[in-house]
Structure formats: C-alpha cells, structure tokens
Coordinates of N, CA and C in Angstrom, one line a residue:
X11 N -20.6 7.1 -1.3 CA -20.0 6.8 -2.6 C -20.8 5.7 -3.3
X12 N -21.0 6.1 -4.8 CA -21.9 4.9 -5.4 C -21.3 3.9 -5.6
X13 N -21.7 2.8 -6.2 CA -21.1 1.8 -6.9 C -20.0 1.8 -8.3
X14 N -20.8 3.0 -8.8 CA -19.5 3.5 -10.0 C -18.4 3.9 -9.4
X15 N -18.6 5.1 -8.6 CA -17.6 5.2 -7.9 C -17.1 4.6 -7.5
X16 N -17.1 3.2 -6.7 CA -16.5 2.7 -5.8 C -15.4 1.7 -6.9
X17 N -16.7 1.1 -8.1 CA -15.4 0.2 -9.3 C -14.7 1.1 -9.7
X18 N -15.0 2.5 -10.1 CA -13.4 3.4 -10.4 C -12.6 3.6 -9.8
X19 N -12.8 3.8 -8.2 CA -11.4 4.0 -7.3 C -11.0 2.5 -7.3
X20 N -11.5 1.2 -7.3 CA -11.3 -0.1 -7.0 C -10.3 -0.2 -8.7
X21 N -10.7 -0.1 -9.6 CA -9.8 -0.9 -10.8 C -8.8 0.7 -11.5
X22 N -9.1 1.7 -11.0 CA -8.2 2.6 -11.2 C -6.7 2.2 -11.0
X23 N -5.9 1.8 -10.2 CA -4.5 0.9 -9.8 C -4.2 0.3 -10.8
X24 N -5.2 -0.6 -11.5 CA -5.3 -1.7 -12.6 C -5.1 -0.6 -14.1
X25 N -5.8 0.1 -13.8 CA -5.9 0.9 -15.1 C -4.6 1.8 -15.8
X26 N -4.1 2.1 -14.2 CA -2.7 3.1 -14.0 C -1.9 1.9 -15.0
X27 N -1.2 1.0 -14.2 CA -0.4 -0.1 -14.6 C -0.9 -0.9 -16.2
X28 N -1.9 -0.9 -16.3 CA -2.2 -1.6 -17.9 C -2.0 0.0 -19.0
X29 N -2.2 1.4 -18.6 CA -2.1 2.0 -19.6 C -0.4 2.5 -19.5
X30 N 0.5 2.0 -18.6 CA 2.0 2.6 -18.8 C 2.6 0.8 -19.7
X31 N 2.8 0.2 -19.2 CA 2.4 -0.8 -20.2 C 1.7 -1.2 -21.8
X32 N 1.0 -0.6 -22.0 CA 0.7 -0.1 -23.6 C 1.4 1.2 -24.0
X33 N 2.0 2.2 -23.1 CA 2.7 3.2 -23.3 C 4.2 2.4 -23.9
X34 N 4.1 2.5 -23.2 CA 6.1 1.3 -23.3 C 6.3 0.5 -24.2
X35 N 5.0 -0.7 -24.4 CA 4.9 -1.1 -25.2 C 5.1 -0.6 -26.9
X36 N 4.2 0.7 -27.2 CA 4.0 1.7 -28.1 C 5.1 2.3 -28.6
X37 N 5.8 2.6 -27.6 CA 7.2 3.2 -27.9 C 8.2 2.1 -28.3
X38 N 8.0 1.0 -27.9 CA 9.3 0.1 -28.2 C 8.8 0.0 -29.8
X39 N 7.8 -0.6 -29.9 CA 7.1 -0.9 -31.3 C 7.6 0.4 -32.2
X40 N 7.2 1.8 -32.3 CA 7.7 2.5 -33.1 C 8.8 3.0 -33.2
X41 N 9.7 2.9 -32.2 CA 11.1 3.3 -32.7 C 11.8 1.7 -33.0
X42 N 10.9 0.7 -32.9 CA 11.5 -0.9 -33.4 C 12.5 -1.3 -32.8
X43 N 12.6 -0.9 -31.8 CA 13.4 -1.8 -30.6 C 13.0 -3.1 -30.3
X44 N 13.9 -4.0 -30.6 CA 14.0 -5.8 -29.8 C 14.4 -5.8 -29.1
X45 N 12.7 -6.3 -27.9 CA 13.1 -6.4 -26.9 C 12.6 -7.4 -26.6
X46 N 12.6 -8.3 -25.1 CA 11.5 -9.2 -25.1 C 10.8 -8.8 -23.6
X47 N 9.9 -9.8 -23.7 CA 8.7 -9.7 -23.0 C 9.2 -9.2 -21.3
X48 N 10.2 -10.4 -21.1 CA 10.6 -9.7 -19.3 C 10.8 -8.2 -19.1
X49 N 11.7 -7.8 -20.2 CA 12.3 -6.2 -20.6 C 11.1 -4.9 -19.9
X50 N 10.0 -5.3 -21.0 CA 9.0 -4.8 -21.4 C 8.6 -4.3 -19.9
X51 N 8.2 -5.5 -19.4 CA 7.2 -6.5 -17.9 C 7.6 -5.6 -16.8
X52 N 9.5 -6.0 -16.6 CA 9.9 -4.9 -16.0 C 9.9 -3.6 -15.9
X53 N 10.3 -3.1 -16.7 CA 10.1 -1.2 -16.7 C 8.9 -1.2 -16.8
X54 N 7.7 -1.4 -17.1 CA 6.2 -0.9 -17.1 C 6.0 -1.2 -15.1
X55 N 6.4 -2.2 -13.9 CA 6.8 -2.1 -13.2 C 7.4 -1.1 -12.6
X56 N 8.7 -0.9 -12.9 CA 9.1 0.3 -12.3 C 8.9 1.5 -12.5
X57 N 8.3 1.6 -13.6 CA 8.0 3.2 -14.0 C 5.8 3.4 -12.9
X58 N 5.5 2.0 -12.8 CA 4.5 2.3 -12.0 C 4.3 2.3 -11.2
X59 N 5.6 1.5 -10.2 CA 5.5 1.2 -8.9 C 5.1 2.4 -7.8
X60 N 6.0 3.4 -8.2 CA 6.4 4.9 -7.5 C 4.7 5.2 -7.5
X61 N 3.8 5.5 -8.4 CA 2.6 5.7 -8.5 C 1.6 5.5 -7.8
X62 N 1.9 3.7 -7.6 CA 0.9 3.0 -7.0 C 1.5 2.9 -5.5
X63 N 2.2 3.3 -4.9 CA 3.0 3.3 -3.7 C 2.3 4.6 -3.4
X64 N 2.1 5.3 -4.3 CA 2.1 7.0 -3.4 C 0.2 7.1 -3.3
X65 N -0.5 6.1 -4.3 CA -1.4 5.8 -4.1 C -2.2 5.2 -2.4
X66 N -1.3 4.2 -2.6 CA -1.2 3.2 -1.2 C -1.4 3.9 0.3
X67 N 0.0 4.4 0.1 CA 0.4 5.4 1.7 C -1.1 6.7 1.7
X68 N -1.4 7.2 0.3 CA -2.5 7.9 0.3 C -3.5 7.3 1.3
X69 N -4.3 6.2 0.9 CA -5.3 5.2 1.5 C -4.7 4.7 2.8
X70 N -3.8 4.6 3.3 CA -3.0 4.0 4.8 C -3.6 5.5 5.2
X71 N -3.2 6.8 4.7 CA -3.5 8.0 5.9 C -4.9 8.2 6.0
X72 N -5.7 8.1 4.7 CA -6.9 8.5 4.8 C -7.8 7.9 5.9
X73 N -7.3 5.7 6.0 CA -8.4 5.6 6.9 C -7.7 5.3 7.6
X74 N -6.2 6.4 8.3 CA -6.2 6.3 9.8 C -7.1 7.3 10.4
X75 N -7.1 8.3 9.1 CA -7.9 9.6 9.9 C -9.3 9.4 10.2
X76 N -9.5 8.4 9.2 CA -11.1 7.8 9.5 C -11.2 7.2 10.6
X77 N -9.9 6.0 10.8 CA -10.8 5.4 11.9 C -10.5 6.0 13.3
X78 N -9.5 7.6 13.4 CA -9.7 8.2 14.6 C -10.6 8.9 14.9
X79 N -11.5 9.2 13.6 CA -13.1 9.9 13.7 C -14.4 8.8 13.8
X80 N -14.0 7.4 13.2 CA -14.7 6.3 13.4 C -15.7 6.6 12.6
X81 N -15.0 6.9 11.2 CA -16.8 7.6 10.4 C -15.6 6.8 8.8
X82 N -16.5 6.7 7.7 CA -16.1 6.5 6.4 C -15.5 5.4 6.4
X83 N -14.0 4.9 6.3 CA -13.4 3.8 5.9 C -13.1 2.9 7.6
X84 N -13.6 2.5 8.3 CA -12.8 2.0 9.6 C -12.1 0.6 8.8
X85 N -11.2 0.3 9.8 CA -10.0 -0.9 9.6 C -10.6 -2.0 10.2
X86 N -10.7 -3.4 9.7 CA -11.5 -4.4 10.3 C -10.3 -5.4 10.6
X87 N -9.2 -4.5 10.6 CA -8.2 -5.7 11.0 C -7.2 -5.2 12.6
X88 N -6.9 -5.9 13.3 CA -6.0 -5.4 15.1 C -4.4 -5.1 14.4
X89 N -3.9 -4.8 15.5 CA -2.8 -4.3 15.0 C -1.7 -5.8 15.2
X90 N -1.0 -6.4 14.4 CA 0.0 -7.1 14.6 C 1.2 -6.6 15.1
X91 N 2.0 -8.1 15.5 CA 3.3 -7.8 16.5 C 4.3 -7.6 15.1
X92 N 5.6 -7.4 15.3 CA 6.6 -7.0 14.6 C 7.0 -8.3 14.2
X93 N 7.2 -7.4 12.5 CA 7.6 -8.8 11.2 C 9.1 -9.0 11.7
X94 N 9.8 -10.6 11.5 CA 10.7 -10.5 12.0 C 11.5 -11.7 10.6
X95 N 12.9 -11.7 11.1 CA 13.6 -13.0 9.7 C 12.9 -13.8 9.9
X96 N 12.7 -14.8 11.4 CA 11.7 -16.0 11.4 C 10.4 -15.8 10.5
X97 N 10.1 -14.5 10.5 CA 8.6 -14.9 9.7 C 8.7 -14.9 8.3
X98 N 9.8 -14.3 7.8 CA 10.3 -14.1 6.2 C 10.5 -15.5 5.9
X99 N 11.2 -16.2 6.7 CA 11.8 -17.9 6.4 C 10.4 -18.3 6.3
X100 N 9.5 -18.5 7.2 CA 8.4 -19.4 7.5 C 7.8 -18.6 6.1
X101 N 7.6 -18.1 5.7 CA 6.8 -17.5 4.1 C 7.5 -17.7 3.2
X102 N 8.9 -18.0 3.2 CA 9.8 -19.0 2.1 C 9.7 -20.0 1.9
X103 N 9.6 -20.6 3.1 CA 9.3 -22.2 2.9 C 7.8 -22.2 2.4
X104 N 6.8 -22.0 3.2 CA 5.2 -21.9 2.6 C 5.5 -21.6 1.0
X105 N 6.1 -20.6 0.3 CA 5.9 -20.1 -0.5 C 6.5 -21.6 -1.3
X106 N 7.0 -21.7 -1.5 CA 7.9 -23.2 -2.0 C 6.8 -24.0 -2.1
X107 N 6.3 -24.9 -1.3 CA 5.7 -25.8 -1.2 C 4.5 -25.4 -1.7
X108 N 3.9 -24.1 -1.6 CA 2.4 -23.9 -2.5 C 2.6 -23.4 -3.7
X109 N 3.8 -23.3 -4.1 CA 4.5 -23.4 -5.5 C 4.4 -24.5 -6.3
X110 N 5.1 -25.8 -5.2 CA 5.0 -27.3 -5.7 C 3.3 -27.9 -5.9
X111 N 3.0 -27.7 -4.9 CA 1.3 -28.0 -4.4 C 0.6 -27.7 -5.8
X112 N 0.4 -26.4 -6.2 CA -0.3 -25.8 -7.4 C 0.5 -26.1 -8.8
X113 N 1.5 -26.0 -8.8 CA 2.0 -26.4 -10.1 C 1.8 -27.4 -11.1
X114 N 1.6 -28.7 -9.5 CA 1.6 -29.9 -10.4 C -0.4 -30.2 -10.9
X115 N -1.0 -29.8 -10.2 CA -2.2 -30.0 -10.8 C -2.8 -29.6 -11.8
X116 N -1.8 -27.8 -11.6 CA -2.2 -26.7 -13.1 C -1.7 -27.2 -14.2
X117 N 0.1 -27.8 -14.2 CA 0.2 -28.3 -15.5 C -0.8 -29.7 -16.2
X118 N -0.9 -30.4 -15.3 CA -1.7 -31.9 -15.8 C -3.0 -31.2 -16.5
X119 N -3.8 -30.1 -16.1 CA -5.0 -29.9 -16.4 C -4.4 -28.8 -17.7
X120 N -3.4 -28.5 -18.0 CA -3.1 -28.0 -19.1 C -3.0 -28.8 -20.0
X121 N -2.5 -29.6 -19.1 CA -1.8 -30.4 -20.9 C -3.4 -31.9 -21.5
X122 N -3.8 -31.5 -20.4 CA -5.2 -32.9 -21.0 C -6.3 -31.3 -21.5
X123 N -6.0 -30.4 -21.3 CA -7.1 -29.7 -21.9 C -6.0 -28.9 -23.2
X124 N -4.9 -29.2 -23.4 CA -3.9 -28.5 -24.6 C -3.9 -27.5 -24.5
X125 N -3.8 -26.7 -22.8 CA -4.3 -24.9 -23.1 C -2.5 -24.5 -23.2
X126 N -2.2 -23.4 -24.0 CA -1.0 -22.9 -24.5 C -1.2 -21.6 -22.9
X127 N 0.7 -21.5 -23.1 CA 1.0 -20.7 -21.9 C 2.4 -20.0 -22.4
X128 N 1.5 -19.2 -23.4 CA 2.5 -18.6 -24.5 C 3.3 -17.2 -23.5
X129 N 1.9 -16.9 -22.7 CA 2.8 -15.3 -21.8 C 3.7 -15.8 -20.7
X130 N 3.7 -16.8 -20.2 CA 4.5 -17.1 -19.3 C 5.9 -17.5 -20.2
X131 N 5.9 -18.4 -21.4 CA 6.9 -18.7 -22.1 C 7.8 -17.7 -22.6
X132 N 7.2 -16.6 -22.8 CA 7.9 -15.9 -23.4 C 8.6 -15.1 -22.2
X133 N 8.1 -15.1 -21.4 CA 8.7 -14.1 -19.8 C 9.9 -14.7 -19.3
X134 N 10.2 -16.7 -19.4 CA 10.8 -17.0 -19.1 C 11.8 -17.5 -20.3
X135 N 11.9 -16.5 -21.2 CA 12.7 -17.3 -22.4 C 13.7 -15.7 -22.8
X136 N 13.4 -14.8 -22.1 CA 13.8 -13.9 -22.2 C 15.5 -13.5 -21.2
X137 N 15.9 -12.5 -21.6 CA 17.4 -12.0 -20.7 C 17.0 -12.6 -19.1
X138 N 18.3 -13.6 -18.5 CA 18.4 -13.7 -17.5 C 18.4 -12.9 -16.4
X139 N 18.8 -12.1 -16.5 CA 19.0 -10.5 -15.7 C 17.6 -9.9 -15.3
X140 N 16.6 -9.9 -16.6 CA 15.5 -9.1 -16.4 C 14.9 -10.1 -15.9
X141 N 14.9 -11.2 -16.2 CA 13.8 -12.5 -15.6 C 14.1 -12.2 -14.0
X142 N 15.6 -12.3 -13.5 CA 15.2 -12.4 -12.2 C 15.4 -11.3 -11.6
X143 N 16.0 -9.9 -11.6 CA 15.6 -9.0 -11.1 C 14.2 -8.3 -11.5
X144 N 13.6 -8.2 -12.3 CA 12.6 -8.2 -12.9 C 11.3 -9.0 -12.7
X145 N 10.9 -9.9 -13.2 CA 9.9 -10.5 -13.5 C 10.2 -11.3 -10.9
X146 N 11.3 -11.5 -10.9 CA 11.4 -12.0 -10.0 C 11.2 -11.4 -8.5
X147 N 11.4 -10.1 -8.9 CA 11.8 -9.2 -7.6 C 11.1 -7.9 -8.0
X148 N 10.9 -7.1 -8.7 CA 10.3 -5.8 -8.8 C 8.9 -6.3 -9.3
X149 N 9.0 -6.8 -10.5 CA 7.1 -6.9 -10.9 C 6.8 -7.6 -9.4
X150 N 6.8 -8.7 -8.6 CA 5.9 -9.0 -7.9 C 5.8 -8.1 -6.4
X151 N 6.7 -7.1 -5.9 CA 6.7 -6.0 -4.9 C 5.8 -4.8 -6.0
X152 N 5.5 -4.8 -7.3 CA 4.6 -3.7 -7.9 C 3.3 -4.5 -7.8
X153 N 2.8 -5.8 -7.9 CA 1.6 -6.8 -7.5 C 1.3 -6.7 -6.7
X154 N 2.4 -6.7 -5.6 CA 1.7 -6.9 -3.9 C 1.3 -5.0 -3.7
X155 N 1.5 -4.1 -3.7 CA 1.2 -3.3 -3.9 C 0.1 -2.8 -4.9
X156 N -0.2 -3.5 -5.8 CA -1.5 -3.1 -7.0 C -2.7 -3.7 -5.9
X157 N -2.1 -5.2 -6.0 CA -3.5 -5.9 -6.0 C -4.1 -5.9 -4.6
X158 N -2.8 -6.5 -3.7 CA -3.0 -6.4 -2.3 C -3.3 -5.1 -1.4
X159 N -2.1 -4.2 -1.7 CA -2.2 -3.1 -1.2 C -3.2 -2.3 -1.7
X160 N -3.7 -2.0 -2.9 CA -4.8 -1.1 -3.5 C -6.3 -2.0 -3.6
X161 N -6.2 -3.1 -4.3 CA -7.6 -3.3 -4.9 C -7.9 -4.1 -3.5
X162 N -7.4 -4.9 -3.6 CA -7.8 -5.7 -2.3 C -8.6 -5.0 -0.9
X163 N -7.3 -4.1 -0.7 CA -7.9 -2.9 0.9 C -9.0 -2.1 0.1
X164 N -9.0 -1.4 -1.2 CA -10.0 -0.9 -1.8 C -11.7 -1.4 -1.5
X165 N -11.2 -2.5 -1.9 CA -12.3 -3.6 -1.9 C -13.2 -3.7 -0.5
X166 N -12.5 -3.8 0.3 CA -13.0 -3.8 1.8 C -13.3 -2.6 2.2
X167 N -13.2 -1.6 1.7 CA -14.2 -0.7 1.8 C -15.6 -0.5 1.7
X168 N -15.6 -1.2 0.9 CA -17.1 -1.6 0.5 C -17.9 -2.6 0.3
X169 N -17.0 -4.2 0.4 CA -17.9 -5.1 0.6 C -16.9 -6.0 1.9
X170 N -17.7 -7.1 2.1 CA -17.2 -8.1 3.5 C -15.8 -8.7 2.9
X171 N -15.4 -8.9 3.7 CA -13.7 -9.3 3.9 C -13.8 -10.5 2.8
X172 N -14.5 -11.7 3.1 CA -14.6 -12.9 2.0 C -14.5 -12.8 0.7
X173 N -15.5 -11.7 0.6 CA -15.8 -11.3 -0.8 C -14.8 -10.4 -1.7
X174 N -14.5 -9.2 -1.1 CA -12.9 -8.4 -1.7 C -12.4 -9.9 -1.3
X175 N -11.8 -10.7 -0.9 CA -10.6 -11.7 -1.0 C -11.1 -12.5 -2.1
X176 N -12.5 -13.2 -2.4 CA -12.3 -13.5 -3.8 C -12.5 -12.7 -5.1
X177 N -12.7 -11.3 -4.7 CA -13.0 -10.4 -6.1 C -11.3 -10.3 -6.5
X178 N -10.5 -9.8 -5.5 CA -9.6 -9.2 -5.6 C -8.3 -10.4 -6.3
X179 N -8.1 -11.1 -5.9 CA -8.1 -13.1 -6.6 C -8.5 -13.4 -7.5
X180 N -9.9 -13.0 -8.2 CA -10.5 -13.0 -9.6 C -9.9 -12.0 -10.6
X181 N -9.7 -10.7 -9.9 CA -9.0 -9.5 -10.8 C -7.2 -10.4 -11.0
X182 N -6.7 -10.4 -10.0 CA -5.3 -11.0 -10.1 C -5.4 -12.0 -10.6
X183 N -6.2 -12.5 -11.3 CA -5.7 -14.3 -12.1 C -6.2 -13.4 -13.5
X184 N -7.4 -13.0 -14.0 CA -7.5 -12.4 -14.9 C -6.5 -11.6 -15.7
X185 N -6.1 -10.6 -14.6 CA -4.9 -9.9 -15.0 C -3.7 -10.5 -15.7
X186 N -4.0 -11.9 -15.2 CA -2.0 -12.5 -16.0 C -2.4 -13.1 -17.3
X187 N -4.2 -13.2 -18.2 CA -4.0 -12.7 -19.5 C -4.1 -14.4 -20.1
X188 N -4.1 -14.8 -19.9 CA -4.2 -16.7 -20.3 C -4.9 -17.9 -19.1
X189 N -5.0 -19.0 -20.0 CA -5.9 -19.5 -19.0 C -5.2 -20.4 -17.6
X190 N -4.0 -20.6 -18.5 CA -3.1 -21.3 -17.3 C -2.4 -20.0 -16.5
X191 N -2.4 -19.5 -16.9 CA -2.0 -18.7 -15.5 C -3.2 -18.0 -14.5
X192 N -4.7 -18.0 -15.2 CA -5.7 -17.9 -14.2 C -5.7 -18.9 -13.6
X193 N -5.2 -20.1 -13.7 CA -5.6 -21.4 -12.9 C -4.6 -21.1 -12.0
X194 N -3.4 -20.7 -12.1 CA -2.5 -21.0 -11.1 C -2.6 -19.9 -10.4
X195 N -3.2 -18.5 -10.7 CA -2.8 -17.2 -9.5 C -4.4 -16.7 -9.1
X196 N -5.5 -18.0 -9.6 CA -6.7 -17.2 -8.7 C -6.6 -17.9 -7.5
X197 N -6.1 -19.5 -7.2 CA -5.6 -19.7 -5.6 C -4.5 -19.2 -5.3
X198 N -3.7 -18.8 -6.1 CA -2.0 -18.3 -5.9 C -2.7 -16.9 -5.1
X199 N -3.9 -16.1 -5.9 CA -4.4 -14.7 -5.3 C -5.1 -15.4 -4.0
X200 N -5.7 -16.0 -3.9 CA -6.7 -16.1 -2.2 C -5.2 -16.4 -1.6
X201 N -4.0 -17.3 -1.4 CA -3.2 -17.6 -0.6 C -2.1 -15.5 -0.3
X202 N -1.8 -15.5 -0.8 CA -1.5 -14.4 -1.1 C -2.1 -13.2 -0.2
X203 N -3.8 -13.1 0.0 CA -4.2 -13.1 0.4 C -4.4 -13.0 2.0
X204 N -4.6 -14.4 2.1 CA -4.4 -14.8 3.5 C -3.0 -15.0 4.2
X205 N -1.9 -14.7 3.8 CA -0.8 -14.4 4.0 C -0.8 -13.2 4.5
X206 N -1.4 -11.8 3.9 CA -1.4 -10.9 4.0 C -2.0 -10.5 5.3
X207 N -3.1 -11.3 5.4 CA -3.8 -11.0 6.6 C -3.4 -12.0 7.7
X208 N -2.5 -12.8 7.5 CA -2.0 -13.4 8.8 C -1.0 -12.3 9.2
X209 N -0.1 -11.8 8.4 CA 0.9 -11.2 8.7 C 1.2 -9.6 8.8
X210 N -0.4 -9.1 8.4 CA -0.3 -7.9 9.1 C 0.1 -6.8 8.2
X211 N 0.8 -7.3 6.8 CA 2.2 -6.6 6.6 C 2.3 -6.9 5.0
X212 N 2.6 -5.6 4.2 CA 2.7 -6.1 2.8 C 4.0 -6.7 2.1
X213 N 4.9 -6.9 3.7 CA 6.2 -7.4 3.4 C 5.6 -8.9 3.6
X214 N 4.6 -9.6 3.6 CA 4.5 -10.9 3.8 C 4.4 -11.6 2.6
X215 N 3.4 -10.8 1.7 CA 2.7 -11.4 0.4 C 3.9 -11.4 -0.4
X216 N 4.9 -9.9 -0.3 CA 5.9 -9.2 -1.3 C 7.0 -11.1 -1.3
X217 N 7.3 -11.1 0.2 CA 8.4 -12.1 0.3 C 7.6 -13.6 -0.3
X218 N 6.7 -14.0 0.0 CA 5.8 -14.8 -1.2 C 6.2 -15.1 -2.1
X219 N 5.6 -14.0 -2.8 CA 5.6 -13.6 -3.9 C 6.8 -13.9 -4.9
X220 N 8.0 -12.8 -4.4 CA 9.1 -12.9 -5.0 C 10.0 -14.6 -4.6
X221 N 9.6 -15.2 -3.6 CA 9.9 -16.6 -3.7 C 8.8 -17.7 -4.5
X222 N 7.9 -17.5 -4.9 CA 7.2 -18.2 -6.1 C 8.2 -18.1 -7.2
X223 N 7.9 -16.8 -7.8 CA 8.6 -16.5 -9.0 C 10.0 -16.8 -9.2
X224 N 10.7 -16.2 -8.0 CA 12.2 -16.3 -8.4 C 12.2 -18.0 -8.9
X225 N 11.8 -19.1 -8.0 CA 11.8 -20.3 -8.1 C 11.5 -21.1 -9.0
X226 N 10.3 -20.1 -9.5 CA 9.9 -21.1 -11.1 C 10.9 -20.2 -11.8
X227 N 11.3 -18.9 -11.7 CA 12.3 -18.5 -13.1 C 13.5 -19.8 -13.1
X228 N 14.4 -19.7 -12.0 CA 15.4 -20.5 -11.6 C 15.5 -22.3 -12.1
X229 N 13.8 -22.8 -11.8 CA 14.0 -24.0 -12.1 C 13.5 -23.8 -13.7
X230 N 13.1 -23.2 -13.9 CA 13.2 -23.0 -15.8 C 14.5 -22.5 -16.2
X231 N 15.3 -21.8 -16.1 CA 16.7 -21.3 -16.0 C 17.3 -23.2 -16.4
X232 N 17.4 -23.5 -15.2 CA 18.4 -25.0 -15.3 C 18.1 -26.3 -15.5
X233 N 16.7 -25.8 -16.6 CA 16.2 -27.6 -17.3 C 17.1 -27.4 -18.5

C-alpha cells in the first residue's frame, strides 16, 4: 500500500465524523433550529459512533487474520491480563490529577498569550444534560474509538509505535479546532495514549477520558 493510500485509510475515521457534523450542522441551520453547541457535538457523536465501531471491529479481524498468516498488518503489542474495577479506579484517579497537572499551566499560558477558548465556552455553557451525557460520556467513548481505536492502530500499520503515538496526538489536539485546546489534548492525546497501551484495552482511554471531561464539565457546572 502507498503512502496515499495509507493517509486515506489513516484520516478517513476523521473524515466520516467531520462530514456527519457539517451534515447536522446544515440541517439545524436551515430548518433554524436553536440549538447549542453540546446538542450539536453530541448527536454528530452518536449518529457516528455505530460507523466508526464497525470500522474498528473491521481492523481487530483483519489483523487477527494477518497475524495468524504473519504476513500484512502483524500486532506489535502481547496480550494483557483482564481489565478489572481496580484498574478503572486507578485510571480515575490518574485521570483527575492529569486533569489538575495540565490545566493549570494551559490556562496561565492562555491568559499571558490572550488566546480565546470560545469552542470549549460554548460546549460548556450549553443544556446541562447534553454537557454531561454528551460532551461527557458519548463524544469521548466516539474519540477513544476515532482516534485511538482507528487512527492511532491505523497508524502503526505503517510507521514505528513512537511516531503513530505522536502523529495520532497531533491529529487529536488539531481536531479540537483552537489553540487552547491544542495545548491541553496534544499531551492529553500522548497520555491517552500510553494508557491505552498500558492497559491493553479501549476501555482504559474511554474511562480516562470520560473522567477528564465529566470533571471539567462538573467543576464549570458549580463556579
């Protein structure tokens, strides 16, 4: 497979999810529906999750079949022991504290460089309901599946583990569209990451994940 090929199957995931999202978008705009941003966030989520899931499981069978023929895609990773509640807690707590950890340096370097964080403002100023079922709980299990599960394993199909972990990191901070939110999810994407590969499992990043967000929705919720 060439290199074109290889960035089409790599940012195709990206492509699915950014054009149902301008779909949604399109439709709300002409039939003039008010709605806000979480609304939006979420259903372009759920309407792609199903997609990029059936994507995923696609690529789990293809290189099991590969690597029982040991030709095309092999797996550079052993097999882990079984995810358990202990390991969900210990990725709660982690998740918290590299929440705290990143937060405080991203905001200071916002506010001495004046950069505006108008997409996150508006995600968290929107219906409580969608913020945290939503923006809290489904967009980040449709993330851990885009980025992790597709671009990322995509990625290592074709170049060294290092390198898909910071390509795949660079696409995920880019993706969230402003500059403070590149600052906070291109290490938020390497940890994420390396979560993934400690733990074997896309239930590692997912629980992460949705403990980042729910936490910053929550503590914006009750200032």
């Amino acid at each position: 497979m060439g290199a074109a090929e290889a960035s089409v199957r790599v940012l195709t995931p990206m492509a699915i999810h950014w054009c149902m999202s301008f779909v949604l978008k399109s439709i709300v705009e002409n039939v003039r529906l008010h709605v806000d941003a979480a609304f939006l966030t979420t259903w372009a989520a759920v309407f792609t999750l199903p997609i990029l899931w059936k994507l995923f499981r696609q690529d789990e069978r293809m290189r099991r079949v590969a690597d029982g023929m040991g030709v095309m895609f092999p797996r550079r990773t052993s097999p882990r022991p079984a995810f358990g509640w202990k390991d969900g807690l210990r990725i709660c707590v982690l998740a918290l504290i590299c929440n705290l950890v990143l937060t405080i340096p991203v905001n200071l370097i916002a506010e001495a460089l004046q950069l505006n964080n108008a997409v996150q403002e508006g995600l968290f100023a929107g219906n409580l309901f969608f913020q945290i079922v939503g923006v809290a709980v489904i967009v980040p299990i449709m993330e851990e599946v885009l980025f992790r599960g597709l671009v990322y394993e995509r990625l290592k199909d074709y170049n060294k583990e290092w390198l898909s972990a910071l390509i795949a990191a660079a696409l995920f901070a880019v993706y969230h569209e402003n500059a403070i939110q590149i600052l906070f999810a291109f290490p938020m994407g390497c940890i994420l990451i390396a979560v993934y590969r400690r733990w074997g499992t896309l239930r590692a990043p997912v629980i992460f994940h949705i403990t980042v967000n729910l936490s910053s929705v929550l503590m914006t919720a009750w200032r």
